[in-house]
XYZ file of N, CA, C and O in Angstrom:
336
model
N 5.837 81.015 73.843
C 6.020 80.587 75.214
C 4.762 79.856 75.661
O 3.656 80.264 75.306
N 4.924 78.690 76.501
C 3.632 78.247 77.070
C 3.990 78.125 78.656
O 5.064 77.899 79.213
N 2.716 78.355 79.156
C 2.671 78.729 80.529
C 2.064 77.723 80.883
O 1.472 77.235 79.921
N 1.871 76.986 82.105
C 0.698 76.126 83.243
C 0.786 77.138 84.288
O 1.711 77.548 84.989
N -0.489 77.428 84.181
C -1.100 78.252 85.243
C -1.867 77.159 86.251
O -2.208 75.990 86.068
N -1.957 77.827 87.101
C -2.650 77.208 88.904
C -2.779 78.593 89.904
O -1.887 79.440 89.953
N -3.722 78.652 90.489
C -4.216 79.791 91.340
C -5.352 79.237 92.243
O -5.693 78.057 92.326
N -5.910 80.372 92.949
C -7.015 80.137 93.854
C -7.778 81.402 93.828
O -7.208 82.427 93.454
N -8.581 81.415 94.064
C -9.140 83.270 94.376
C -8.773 83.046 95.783
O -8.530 82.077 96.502
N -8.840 84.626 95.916
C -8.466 85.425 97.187
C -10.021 85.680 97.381
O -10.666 85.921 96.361
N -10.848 85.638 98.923
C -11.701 85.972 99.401
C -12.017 87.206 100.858
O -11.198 87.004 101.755
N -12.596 87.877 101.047
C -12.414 88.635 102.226
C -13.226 87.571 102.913
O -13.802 86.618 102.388
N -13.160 87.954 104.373
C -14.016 86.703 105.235
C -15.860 86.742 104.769
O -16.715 85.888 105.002
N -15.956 87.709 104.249
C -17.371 88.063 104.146
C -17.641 87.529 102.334
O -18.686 87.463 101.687
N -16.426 87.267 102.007
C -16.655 86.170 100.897
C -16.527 87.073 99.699
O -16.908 86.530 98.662
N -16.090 88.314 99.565
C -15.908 89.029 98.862
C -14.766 89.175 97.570
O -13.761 89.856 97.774
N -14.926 88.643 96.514
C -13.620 88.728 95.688
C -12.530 89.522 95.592
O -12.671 90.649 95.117
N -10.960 88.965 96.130
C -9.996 90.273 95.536
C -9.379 90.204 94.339
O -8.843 91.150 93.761
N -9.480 88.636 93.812
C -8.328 88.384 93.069
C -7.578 86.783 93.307
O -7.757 85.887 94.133
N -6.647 86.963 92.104
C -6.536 85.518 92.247
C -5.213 85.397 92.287
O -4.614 85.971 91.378
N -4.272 84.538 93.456
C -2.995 84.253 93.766
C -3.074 82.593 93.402
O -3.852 81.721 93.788
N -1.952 82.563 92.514
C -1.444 81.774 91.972
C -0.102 81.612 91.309
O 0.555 82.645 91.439
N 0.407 80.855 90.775
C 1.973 81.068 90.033
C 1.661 80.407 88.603
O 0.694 79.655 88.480
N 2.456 80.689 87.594
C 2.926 80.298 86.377
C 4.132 79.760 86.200
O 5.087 80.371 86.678
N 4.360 78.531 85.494
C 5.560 77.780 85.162
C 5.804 77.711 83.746
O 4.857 77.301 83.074
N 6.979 78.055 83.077
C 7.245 78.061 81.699
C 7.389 76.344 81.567
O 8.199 75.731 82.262
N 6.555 75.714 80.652
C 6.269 74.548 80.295
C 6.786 74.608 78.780
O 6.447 73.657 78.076
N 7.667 75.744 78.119
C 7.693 75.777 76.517
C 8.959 74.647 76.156
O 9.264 74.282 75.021
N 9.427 74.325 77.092
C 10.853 73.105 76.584
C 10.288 71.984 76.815
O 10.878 71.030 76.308
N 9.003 71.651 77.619
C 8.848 70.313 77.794
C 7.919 70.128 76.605
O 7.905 69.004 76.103
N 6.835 71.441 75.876
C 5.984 71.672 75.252
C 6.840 70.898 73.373
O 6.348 70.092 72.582
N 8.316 71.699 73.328
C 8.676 71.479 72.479
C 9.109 69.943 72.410
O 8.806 69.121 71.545
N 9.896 69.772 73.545
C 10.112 68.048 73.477
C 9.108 66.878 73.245
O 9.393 65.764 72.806
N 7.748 67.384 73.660
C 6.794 66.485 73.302
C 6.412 66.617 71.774
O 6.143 65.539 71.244
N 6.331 67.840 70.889
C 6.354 67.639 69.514
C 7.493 66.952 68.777
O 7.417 66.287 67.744
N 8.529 67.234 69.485
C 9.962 66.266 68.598
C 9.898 64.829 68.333
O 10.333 64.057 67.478
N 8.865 64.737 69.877
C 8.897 63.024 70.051
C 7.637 62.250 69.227
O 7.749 61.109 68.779
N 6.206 63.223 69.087
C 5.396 62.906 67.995
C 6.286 63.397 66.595
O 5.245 63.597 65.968
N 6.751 63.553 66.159
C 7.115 63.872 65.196
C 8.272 62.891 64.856
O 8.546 62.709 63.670
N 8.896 62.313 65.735
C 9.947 60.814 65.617
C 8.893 59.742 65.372
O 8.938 59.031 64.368
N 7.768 59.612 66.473
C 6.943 58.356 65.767
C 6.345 58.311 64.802
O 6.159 57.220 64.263
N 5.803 59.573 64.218
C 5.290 59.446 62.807
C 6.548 59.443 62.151
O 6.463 58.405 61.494
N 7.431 59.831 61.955
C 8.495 58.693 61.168
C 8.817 57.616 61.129
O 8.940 56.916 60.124
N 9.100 57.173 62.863
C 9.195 55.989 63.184
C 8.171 54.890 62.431
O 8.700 53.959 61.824
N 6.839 54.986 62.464
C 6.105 54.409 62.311
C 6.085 54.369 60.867
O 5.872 53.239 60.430
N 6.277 55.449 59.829
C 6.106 55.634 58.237
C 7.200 54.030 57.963
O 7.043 52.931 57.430
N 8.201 54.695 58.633
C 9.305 53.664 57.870
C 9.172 52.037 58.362
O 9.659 51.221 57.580
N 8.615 51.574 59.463
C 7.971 50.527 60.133
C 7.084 49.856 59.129
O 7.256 48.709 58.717
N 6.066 50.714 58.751
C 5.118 50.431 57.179
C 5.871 49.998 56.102
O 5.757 48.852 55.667
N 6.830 51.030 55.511
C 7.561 50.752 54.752
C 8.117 49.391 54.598
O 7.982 48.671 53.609
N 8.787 49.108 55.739
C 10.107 47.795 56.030
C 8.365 46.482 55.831
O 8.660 45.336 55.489
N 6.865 46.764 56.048
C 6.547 45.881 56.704
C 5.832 45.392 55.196
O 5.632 44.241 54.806
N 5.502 46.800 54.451
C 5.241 46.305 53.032
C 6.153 46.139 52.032
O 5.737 46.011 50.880
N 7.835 46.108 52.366
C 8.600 45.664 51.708
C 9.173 43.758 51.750
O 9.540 42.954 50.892
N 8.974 43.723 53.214
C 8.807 41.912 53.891
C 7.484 41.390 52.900
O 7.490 40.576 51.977
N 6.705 41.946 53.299
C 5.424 41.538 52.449
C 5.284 41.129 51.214
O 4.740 40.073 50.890
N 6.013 42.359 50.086
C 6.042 42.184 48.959
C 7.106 41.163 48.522
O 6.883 40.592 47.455
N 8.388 40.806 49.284
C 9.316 40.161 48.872
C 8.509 38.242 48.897
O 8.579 37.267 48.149
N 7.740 38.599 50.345
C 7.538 37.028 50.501
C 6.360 36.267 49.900
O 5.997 35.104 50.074
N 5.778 37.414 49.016
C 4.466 36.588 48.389
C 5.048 36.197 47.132
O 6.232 36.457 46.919
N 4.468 35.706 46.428
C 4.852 34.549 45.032
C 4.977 35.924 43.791
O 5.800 36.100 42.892
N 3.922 36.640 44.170
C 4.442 38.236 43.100
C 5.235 38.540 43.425
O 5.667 39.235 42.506
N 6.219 38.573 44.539
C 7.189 39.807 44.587
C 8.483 39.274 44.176
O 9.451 39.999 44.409
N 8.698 38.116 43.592
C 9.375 37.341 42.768
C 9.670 38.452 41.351
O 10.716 38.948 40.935
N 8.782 38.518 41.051
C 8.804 39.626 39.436
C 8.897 40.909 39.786
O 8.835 41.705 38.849
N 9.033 41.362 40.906
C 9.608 42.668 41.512
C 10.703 43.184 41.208
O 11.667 42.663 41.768
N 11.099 44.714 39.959
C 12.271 44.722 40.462
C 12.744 45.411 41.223
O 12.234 46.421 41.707
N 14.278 44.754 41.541
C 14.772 45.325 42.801
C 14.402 44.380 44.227
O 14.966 44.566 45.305
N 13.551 43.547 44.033
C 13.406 43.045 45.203
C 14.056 41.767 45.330
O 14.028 41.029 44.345
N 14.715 41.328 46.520
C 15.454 40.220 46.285
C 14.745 39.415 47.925
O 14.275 40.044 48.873
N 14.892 37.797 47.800
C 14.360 37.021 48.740
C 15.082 37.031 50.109
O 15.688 36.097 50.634
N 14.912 38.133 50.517
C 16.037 37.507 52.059
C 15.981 36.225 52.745
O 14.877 35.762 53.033
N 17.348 35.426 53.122
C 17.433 34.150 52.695
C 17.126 34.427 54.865
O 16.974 33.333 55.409
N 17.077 35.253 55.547
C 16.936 34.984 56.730
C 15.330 34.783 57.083
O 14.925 34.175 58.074
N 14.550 35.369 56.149
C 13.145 35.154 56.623
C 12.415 33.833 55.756
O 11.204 33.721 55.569
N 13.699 32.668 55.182
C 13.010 31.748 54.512
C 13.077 30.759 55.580
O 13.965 30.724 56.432
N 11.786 29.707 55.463
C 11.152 29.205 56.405
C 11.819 27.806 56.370
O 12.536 27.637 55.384
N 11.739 26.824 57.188
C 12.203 25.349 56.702
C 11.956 24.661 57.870
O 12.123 24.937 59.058
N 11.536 23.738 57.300
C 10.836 22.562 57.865
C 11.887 21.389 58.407
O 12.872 20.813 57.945
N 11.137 21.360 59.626
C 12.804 20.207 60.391
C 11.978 19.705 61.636
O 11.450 20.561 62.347
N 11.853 18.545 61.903
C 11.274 17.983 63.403
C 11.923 18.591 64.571
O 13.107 18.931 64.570
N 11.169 18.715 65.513
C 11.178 19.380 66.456
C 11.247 18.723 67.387
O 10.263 17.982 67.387
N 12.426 18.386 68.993
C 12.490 17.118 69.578
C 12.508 15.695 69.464
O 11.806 14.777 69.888
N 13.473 15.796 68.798
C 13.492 14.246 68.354
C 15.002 14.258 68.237
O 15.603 13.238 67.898
């Protein structure tokens, strides 16, 4: 369980400590939702790498002799005037 605590001390007028009034809020579902969501971007991000050193390897002149790797014909480039 995780708690957020918040309080104040309690004082007598003469400034004397009684204690401390405050409340506690169960924070353990928002606690867990924030690990689910680091735990999606480090996937997110693994496979992002992945896709970014697989583009990579396909489009350099080595990744020709790759196997398994084939040229995706959408990231080939071509040359054509522009306004005219």
């Amino acid at each position: 369980m995780w708690l957020m605590s918040g309080g104040a001390p309690m004082l007598t007028p003469d400034g004397t400590f009684l204690g401390y009034r405050g409340i506690d809020t169960d924070i353990t579902d928002r606690h867990l939702a924030q690990d689910l969501i680091r735990e999606s971007e480090t996937r997110y991000a693994a496979q992002l790498e992945e896709l970014v050193d697989l583009i990579n390897r396909s489009l350099s002149p080595a990744g020709k002799d790759c196997p398994g790797l084939r040229r995706p014909g959408l990231l080939a480039v071509s040359e054509a005037p522009v306004g005219r």
